[in-house]
């Protein structure tokens, strides 16, 4: 692995704010075919295609054009990175339509690719966001 796991995940979260195309590229670069992304109590995907499809479905339901990720805390132990962040949903006109806190756990393999990603959030906070 050329970069430290914490740097890989920090860069991955930072690219979200650049919009859908850079985010799709980052997901395809980081995910393995068997990468599991679990939004605890809400959804589970395997691989980049499923993750992108789930993201598109969420985007359509919530009416945002990009997500601004504010990383509040980040720590690593070996290949496992823990994050506390605030995800802000932003409409095409630049208006914030909602925000919710998330704790995430990212597990990387020795090549710096994502094996497992689990996000924990309050589903009622997400459900309370209206377009």
PDB file of C-alpha atoms in Angstrom:
ATOM      1  CA  UNK A   1       0.000   0.000   0.000  1.00  0.00           C
ATOM      2  CA  UNK A   2       1.519   3.304  -1.097  1.00  0.00           C
ATOM      3  CA  UNK A   3      -0.572   5.549   1.152  1.00  0.00           C
ATOM      4  CA  UNK A   4      -1.688   5.157   4.740  1.00  0.00           C
ATOM      5  CA  UNK A   5      -5.285   3.888   5.150  1.00  0.00           C
ATOM      6  CA  UNK A   6      -6.307   7.094   6.939  1.00  0.00           C
ATOM      7  CA  UNK A   7      -5.076   9.168   3.956  1.00  0.00           C
ATOM      8  CA  UNK A   8      -6.919   6.942   1.462  1.00  0.00           C
ATOM      9  CA  UNK A   9     -10.222   7.328   3.311  1.00  0.00           C
ATOM     10  CA  UNK A  10      -9.754  11.057   3.948  1.00  0.00           C
ATOM     11  CA  UNK A  11      -9.185  11.596   0.202  1.00  0.00           C
ATOM     12  CA  UNK A  12     -12.193   9.394  -0.639  1.00  0.00           C
ATOM     13  CA  UNK A  13     -14.495  11.418   1.627  1.00  0.00           C
ATOM     14  CA  UNK A  14     -13.102  14.727   0.369  1.00  0.00           C
ATOM     15  CA  UNK A  15     -13.880  13.866  -3.272  1.00  0.00           C
ATOM     16  CA  UNK A  16     -17.617  13.554  -2.501  1.00  0.00           C
ATOM     17  CA  UNK A  17     -17.876  17.350  -2.455  1.00  0.00           C
ATOM     18  CA  UNK A  18     -16.618  17.515  -6.048  1.00  0.00           C
ATOM     19  CA  UNK A  19     -19.850  16.067  -7.447  1.00  0.00           C
ATOM     20  CA  UNK A  20     -21.172  12.848  -8.955  1.00  0.00           C
ATOM     21  CA  UNK A  21     -18.562  12.170 -11.659  1.00  0.00           C
ATOM     22  CA  UNK A  22     -15.482  12.406  -9.407  1.00  0.00           C
ATOM     23  CA  UNK A  23     -17.344  10.405  -6.743  1.00  0.00           C
ATOM     24  CA  UNK A  24     -18.187   7.632  -9.211  1.00  0.00           C
ATOM     25  CA  UNK A  25     -14.535   7.426 -10.279  1.00  0.00           C
ATOM     26  CA  UNK A  26     -13.402   7.323  -6.626  1.00  0.00           C
ATOM     27  CA  UNK A  27     -15.856   4.514  -5.845  1.00  0.00           C
ATOM     28  CA  UNK A  28     -14.770   2.488  -8.872  1.00  0.00           C
ATOM     29  CA  UNK A  29     -11.089   3.012  -7.949  1.00  0.00           C
ATOM     30  CA  UNK A  30     -11.487   2.133  -4.255  1.00  0.00           C
ATOM     31  CA  UNK A  31     -14.025  -0.700  -4.384  1.00  0.00           C
ATOM     32  CA  UNK A  32     -13.219  -4.309  -5.109  1.00  0.00           C
ATOM     33  CA  UNK A  33     -15.852  -6.504  -6.834  1.00  0.00           C
ATOM     34  CA  UNK A  34     -16.740  -7.962  -3.413  1.00  0.00           C
ATOM     35  CA  UNK A  35     -16.681  -4.716  -1.381  1.00  0.00           C
ATOM     36  CA  UNK A  36     -19.585  -4.610   1.068  1.00  0.00           C
ATOM     37  CA  UNK A  37     -21.124  -1.221   1.900  1.00  0.00           C
ATOM     38  CA  UNK A  38     -23.690  -1.477   4.666  1.00  0.00           C
ATOM     39  CA  UNK A  39     -25.842   1.422   5.813  1.00  0.00           C
ATOM     40  CA  UNK A  40     -26.852  -0.244   9.058  1.00  0.00           C
ATOM     41  CA  UNK A  41     -30.583  -0.848   9.160  1.00  0.00           C
ATOM     42  CA  UNK A  42     -31.119   0.722   5.733  1.00  0.00           C
ATOM     43  CA  UNK A  43     -29.248  -0.984   2.890  1.00  0.00           C
ATOM     44  CA  UNK A  44     -26.404  -3.250   1.826  1.00  0.00           C
ATOM     45  CA  UNK A  45     -24.528  -3.325  -1.469  1.00  0.00           C
ATOM     46  CA  UNK A  46     -21.748  -5.502  -2.894  1.00  0.00           C
ATOM     47  CA  UNK A  47     -19.362  -3.995  -5.434  1.00  0.00           C
ATOM     48  CA  UNK A  48     -19.195  -0.598  -7.109  1.00  0.00           C
ATOM     49  CA  UNK A  49     -22.163  -1.060  -9.454  1.00  0.00           C
ATOM     50  CA  UNK A  50     -24.581  -1.853  -6.620  1.00  0.00           C
ATOM     51  CA  UNK A  51     -23.190   0.994  -4.512  1.00  0.00           C
ATOM     52  CA  UNK A  52     -23.608   3.487  -7.355  1.00  0.00           C
ATOM     53  CA  UNK A  53     -27.143   2.245  -8.090  1.00  0.00           C
ATOM     54  CA  UNK A  54     -28.099   2.602  -4.431  1.00  0.00           C
ATOM     55  CA  UNK A  55     -26.576   6.095  -4.366  1.00  0.00           C
ATOM     56  CA  UNK A  56     -28.556   7.088  -7.482  1.00  0.00           C
ATOM     57  CA  UNK A  57     -31.764   5.813  -5.896  1.00  0.00           C
ATOM     58  CA  UNK A  58     -31.059   7.778  -2.703  1.00  0.00           C
ATOM     59  CA  UNK A  59     -30.185  10.881  -4.732  1.00  0.00           C
ATOM     60  CA  UNK A  60     -33.455  10.675  -6.689  1.00  0.00           C
ATOM     61  CA  UNK A  61     -35.515  10.137  -3.525  1.00  0.00           C
ATOM     62  CA  UNK A  62     -33.861  12.983  -1.609  1.00  0.00           C
ATOM     63  CA  UNK A  63     -33.458  15.477  -4.466  1.00  0.00           C
ATOM     64  CA  UNK A  64     -29.807  16.438  -3.975  1.00  0.00           C
ATOM     65  CA  UNK A  65     -27.084  16.923  -6.562  1.00  0.00           C
ATOM     66  CA  UNK A  66     -24.048  16.331  -4.337  1.00  0.00           C
ATOM     67  CA  UNK A  67     -23.025  15.514  -0.792  1.00  0.00           C
ATOM     68  CA  UNK A  68     -20.654  17.708   1.157  1.00  0.00           C
ATOM     69  CA  UNK A  69     -18.827  15.580   3.706  1.00  0.00           C
ATOM     70  CA  UNK A  70     -17.490  17.272   6.814  1.00  0.00           C
ATOM     71  CA  UNK A  71     -15.109  14.878   8.549  1.00  0.00           C
ATOM     72  CA  UNK A  72     -15.338  15.693  12.246  1.00  0.00           C
ATOM     73  CA  UNK A  73     -13.005  12.947  13.495  1.00  0.00           C
ATOM     74  CA  UNK A  74     -10.915  10.288  11.802  1.00  0.00           C
ATOM     75  CA  UNK A  75      -8.664   7.625  13.314  1.00  0.00           C
ATOM     76  CA  UNK A  76      -7.004   4.444  12.140  1.00  0.00           C
ATOM     77  CA  UNK A  77      -5.817   1.193  13.623  1.00  0.00           C
ATOM     78  CA  UNK A  78      -3.913  -0.725  10.986  1.00  0.00           C
ATOM     79  CA  UNK A  79      -6.097  -1.095   7.889  1.00  0.00           C
ATOM     80  CA  UNK A  80      -9.285  -0.023   9.715  1.00  0.00           C
ATOM     81  CA  UNK A  81     -10.337   3.640   9.586  1.00  0.00           C
ATOM     82  CA  UNK A  82     -13.018   5.092  11.861  1.00  0.00           C
ATOM     83  CA  UNK A  83     -14.814   8.317  11.000  1.00  0.00           C
ATOM     84  CA  UNK A  84     -17.355  10.646  12.492  1.00  0.00           C
ATOM     85  CA  UNK A  85     -18.773  12.936   9.861  1.00  0.00           C
ATOM     86  CA  UNK A  86     -21.612  15.220   8.905  1.00  0.00           C
ATOM     87  CA  UNK A  87     -23.055  14.529   5.454  1.00  0.00           C
ATOM     88  CA  UNK A  88     -24.796  17.566   3.959  1.00  0.00           C
ATOM     89  CA  UNK A  89     -27.142  17.070   1.011  1.00  0.00           C
ATOM     90  CA  UNK A  90     -26.960  19.972  -1.444  1.00  0.00           C
ATOM     91  CA  UNK A  91     -29.491  20.752  -4.205  1.00  0.00           C
ATOM     92  CA  UNK A  92     -28.445  21.792  -7.710  1.00  0.00           C
ATOM     93  CA  UNK A  93     -29.044  25.447  -6.784  1.00  0.00           C
ATOM     94  CA  UNK A  94     -26.504  25.182  -3.922  1.00  0.00           C
ATOM     95  CA  UNK A  95     -29.120  25.097  -1.163  1.00  0.00           C
ATOM     96  CA  UNK A  96     -28.524  22.626   1.682  1.00  0.00           C
ATOM     97  CA  UNK A  97     -31.602  20.415   1.908  1.00  0.00           C
ATOM     98  CA  UNK A  98     -30.535  18.386   4.918  1.00  0.00           C
ATOM     99  CA  UNK A  99     -27.699  17.031   7.004  1.00  0.00           C
ATOM    100  CA  UNK A 100     -27.148  14.046   9.243  1.00  0.00           C
ATOM    101  CA  UNK A 101     -24.359  12.668  11.415  1.00  0.00           C
ATOM    102  CA  UNK A 102     -22.703   9.367  10.471  1.00  0.00           C
ATOM    103  CA  UNK A 103     -20.108   7.139  12.085  1.00  0.00           C
ATOM    104  CA  UNK A 104     -18.281   5.019   9.520  1.00  0.00           C
ATOM    105  CA  UNK A 105     -15.927   2.057   9.635  1.00  0.00           C
ATOM    106  CA  UNK A 106     -13.758   1.402   6.574  1.00  0.00           C
ATOM    107  CA  UNK A 107     -11.703  -1.791   6.280  1.00  0.00           C
ATOM    108  CA  UNK A 108      -8.993  -1.831   3.599  1.00  0.00           C
ATOM    109  CA  UNK A 109      -6.970  -4.712   2.209  1.00  0.00           C
ATOM    110  CA  UNK A 110      -3.167  -4.629   1.970  1.00  0.00           C
ATOM    111  CA  UNK A 111      -3.414  -3.077  -1.526  1.00  0.00           C
ATOM    112  CA  UNK A 112      -5.422  -0.097  -0.216  1.00  0.00           C
ATOM    113  CA  UNK A 113      -8.746  -1.278  -1.673  1.00  0.00           C
ATOM    114  CA  UNK A 114     -11.963  -1.234   0.322  1.00  0.00           C
ATOM    115  CA  UNK A 115     -13.129  -4.595   1.697  1.00  0.00           C
ATOM    116  CA  UNK A 116     -15.975  -3.469   3.984  1.00  0.00           C
ATOM    117  CA  UNK A 117     -17.624  -0.162   4.803  1.00  0.00           C
ATOM    118  CA  UNK A 118     -20.263   0.212   7.489  1.00  0.00           C
ATOM    119  CA  UNK A 119     -22.110   3.461   8.161  1.00  0.00           C
ATOM    120  CA  UNK A 120     -24.158   4.045  11.298  1.00  0.00           C
ATOM    121  CA  UNK A 121     -26.707   6.864  11.403  1.00  0.00           C
ATOM    122  CA  UNK A 122     -30.107   7.656  12.862  1.00  0.00           C
ATOM    123  CA  UNK A 123     -32.585   6.581  10.146  1.00  0.00           C
ATOM    124  CA  UNK A 124     -35.153   9.070  11.454  1.00  0.00           C
ATOM    125  CA  UNK A 125     -32.703  11.914  10.744  1.00  0.00           C
ATOM    126  CA  UNK A 126     -32.427  10.786   7.138  1.00  0.00           C
ATOM    127  CA  UNK A 127     -36.194  10.211   6.807  1.00  0.00           C
ATOM    128  CA  UNK A 128     -36.843  13.701   8.189  1.00  0.00           C
ATOM    129  CA  UNK A 129     -35.137  15.400   5.242  1.00  0.00           C
ATOM    130  CA  UNK A 130     -37.606  16.864   2.760  1.00  0.00           C
ATOM    131  CA  UNK A 131     -36.928  18.262  -0.688  1.00  0.00           C
TER     132      UNK A 131
END
